[in-house]
Short mmCIF file of C-alpha atoms in Angstrom, two decimals:
data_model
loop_
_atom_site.label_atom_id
_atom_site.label_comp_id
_atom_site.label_asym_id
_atom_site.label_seq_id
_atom_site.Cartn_x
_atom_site.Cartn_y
_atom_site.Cartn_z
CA UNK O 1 55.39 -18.64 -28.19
CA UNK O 2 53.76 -16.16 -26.35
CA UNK O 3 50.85 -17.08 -23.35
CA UNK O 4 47.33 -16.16 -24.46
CA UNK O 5 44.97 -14.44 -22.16
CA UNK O 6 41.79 -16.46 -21.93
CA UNK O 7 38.64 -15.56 -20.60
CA UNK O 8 36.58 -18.26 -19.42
CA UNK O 9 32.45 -18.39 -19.45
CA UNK O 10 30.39 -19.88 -16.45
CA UNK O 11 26.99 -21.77 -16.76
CA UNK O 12 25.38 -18.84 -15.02
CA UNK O 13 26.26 -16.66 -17.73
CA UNK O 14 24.28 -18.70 -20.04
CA UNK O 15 21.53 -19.13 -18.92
CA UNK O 16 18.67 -16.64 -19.54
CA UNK O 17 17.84 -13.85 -17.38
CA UNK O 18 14.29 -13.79 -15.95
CA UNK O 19 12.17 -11.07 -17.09
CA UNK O 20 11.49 -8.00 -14.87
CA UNK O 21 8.07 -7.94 -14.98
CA UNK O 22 7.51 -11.55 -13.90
CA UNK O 23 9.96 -10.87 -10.97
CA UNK O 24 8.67 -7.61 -10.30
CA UNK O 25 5.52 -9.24 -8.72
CA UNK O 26 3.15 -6.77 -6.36
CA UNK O 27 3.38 -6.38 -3.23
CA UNK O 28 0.52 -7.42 -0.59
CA UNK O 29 -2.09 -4.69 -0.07
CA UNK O 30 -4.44 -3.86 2.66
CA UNK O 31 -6.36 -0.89 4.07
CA UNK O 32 -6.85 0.42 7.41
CA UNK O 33 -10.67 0.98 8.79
CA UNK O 34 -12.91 3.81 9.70
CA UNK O 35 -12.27 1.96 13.53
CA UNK O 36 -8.64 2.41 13.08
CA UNK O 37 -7.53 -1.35 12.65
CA UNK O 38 -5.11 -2.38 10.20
CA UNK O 39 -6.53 -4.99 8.19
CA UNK O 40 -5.00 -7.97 6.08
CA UNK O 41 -6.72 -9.47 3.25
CA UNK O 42 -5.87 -13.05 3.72
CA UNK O 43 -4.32 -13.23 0.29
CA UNK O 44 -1.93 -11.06 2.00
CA UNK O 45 -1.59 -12.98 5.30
CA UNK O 46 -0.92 -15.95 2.57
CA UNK O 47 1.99 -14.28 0.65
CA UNK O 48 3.42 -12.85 3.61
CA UNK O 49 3.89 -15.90 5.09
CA UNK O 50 2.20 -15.28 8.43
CA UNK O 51 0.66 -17.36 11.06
CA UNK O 52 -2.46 -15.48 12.19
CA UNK O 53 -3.30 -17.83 15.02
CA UNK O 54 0.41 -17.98 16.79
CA UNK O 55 2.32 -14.55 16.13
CA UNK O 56 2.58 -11.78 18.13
CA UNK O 57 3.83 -8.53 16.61
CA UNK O 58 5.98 -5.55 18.15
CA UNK O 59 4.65 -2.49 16.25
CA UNK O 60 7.48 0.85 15.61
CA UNK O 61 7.71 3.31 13.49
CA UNK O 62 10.48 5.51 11.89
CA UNK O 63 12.00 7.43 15.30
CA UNK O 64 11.80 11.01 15.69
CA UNK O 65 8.81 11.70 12.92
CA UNK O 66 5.52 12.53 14.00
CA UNK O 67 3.65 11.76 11.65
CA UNK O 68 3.24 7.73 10.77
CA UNK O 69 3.83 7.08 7.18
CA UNK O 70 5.72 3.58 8.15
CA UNK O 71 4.46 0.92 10.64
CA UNK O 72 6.89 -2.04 11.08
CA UNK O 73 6.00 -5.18 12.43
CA UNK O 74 8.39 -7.62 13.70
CA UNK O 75 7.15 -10.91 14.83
CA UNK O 76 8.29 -11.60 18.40
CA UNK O 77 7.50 -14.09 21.54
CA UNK O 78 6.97 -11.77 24.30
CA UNK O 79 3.52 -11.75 26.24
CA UNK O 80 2.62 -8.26 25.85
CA UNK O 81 3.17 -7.86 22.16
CA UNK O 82 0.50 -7.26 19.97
CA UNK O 83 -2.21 -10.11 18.09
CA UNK O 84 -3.62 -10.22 14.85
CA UNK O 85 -7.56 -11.06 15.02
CA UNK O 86 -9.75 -13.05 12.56
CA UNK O 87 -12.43 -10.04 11.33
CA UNK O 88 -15.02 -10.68 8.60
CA UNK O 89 -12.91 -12.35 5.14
CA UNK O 90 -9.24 -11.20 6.78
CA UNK O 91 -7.77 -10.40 9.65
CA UNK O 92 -6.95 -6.97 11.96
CA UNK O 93 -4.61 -5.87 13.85
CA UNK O 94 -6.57 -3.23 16.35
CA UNK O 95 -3.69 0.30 16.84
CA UNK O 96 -6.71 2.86 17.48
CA UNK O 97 -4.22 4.79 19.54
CA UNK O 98 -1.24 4.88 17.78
CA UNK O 99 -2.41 5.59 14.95
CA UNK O 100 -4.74 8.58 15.66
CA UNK O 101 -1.56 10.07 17.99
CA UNK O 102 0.49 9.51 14.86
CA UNK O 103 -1.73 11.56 13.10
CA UNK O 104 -3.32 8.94 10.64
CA UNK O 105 -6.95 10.23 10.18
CA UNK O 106 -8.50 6.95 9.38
CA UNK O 107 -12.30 8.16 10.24
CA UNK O 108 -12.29 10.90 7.96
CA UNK O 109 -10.40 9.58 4.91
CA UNK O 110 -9.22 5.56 4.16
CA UNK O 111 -5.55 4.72 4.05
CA UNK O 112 -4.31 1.58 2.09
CA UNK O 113 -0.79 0.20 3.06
CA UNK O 114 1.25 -2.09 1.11
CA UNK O 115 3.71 -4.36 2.91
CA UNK O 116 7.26 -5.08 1.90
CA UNK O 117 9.71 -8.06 4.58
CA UNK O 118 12.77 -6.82 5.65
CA UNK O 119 15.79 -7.46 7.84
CA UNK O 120 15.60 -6.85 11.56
CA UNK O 121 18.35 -8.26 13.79
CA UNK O 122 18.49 -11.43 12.18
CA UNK O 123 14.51 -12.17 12.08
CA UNK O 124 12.23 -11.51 9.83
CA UNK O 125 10.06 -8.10 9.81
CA UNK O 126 7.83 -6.78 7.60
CA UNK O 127 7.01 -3.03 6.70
CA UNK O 128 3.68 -1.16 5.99
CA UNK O 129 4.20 1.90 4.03
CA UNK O 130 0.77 3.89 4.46
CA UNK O 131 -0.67 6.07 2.27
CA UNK O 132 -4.11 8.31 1.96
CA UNK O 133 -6.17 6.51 -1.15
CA UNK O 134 -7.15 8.55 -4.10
CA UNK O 135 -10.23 8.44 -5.79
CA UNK O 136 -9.94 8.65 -9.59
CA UNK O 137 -9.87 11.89 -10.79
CA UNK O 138 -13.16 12.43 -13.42
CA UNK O 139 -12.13 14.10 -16.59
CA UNK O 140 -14.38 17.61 -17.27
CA UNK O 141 -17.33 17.08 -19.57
CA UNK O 142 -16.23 18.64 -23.06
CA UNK O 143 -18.51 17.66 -25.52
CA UNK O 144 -21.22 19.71 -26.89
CA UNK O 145 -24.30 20.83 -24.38
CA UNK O 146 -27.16 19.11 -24.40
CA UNK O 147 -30.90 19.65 -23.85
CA UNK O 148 -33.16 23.39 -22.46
CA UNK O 149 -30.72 26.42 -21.50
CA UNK O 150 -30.68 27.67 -18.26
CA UNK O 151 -33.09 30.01 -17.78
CA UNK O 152 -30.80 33.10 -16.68
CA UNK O 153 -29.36 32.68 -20.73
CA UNK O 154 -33.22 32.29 -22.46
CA UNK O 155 -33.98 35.60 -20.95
CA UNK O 156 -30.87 37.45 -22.44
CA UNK O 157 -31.34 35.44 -26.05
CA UNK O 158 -35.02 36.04 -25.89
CA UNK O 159 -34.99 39.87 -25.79
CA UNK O 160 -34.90 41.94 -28.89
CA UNK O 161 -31.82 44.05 -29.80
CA UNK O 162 -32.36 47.62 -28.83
#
């Protein structure tokens, strides 16, 4: 008789897959101020998993661009690394400098950033991709005109046919 070719099933492979929505959970959000700090709501200090009182941060950015649309922050132990600071219902991280030579223009318009973790030489990092915030755009008024006409278009309707 001849051998039969059987394909075996795991448990994983019965077991339901999770939805994509439910894993596709947001990511943390925060803004950057008119004084050029990057702040942290501390809902995202929470899901982030970071220590506000104890880490210190080196701050990079992509090389060679010059303008910053990336910050990464990589939690480290040196001395002259950079602190996060307890301000108002969050917390800051003060980069006036940076990110006004990176050509961020944080006084005249607000950025919002929203922060992803990532891989860096074994440790955990985690990366702020910055963007300018957009108001809502308003839709154009199309309904029907209401109340007096201008006065430039009374004049014209208000003159008799010659």
């Amino acid at each position: 008789m001849k051998a039969k070719n059987i394909r075996f099933f795991s448990v994983q492979e019965n077991k339901q897959k999770a939805d994509k929505k439910a894993a596709a959970k947001s990511l943390p959000k925060g803004y950057i101020s008119a004084a050029g700090k990057i702040v942290f709501p501390s809902v995202a200090i929470e899901e982030l998993g970071i220590e506000p009182d104890t880490t210190r941060f080196l701050v990079g950015t992509d090389d060679g661009k010059r303008k910053i649309k990336n910050l990464y922050l990589v939690p480290t132990d040196q001395d002259g690394a950079f602190s996060i600071t307890r301000s108002g219902r969050g917390y800051s991280l003060p980069l006036e400098l940076i990110l006004s030579k990176g050509g961020v223009d944080y006084s005249n318009q607000k950025y919002v950033f929203t922060a992803s973790i990532f891989q860096h030489e074994g440790s955990v990092g985690y990366a702020l991709e910055i963007l300018p915030e957009q108001a809502p755009e308003k839709a154009p008024y199309t309904g029907k005109p209401r109340g007096r006409r201008p006065k430039d278009s009374q004049q014209t309707a208000d003159q008799p046919a010659e």
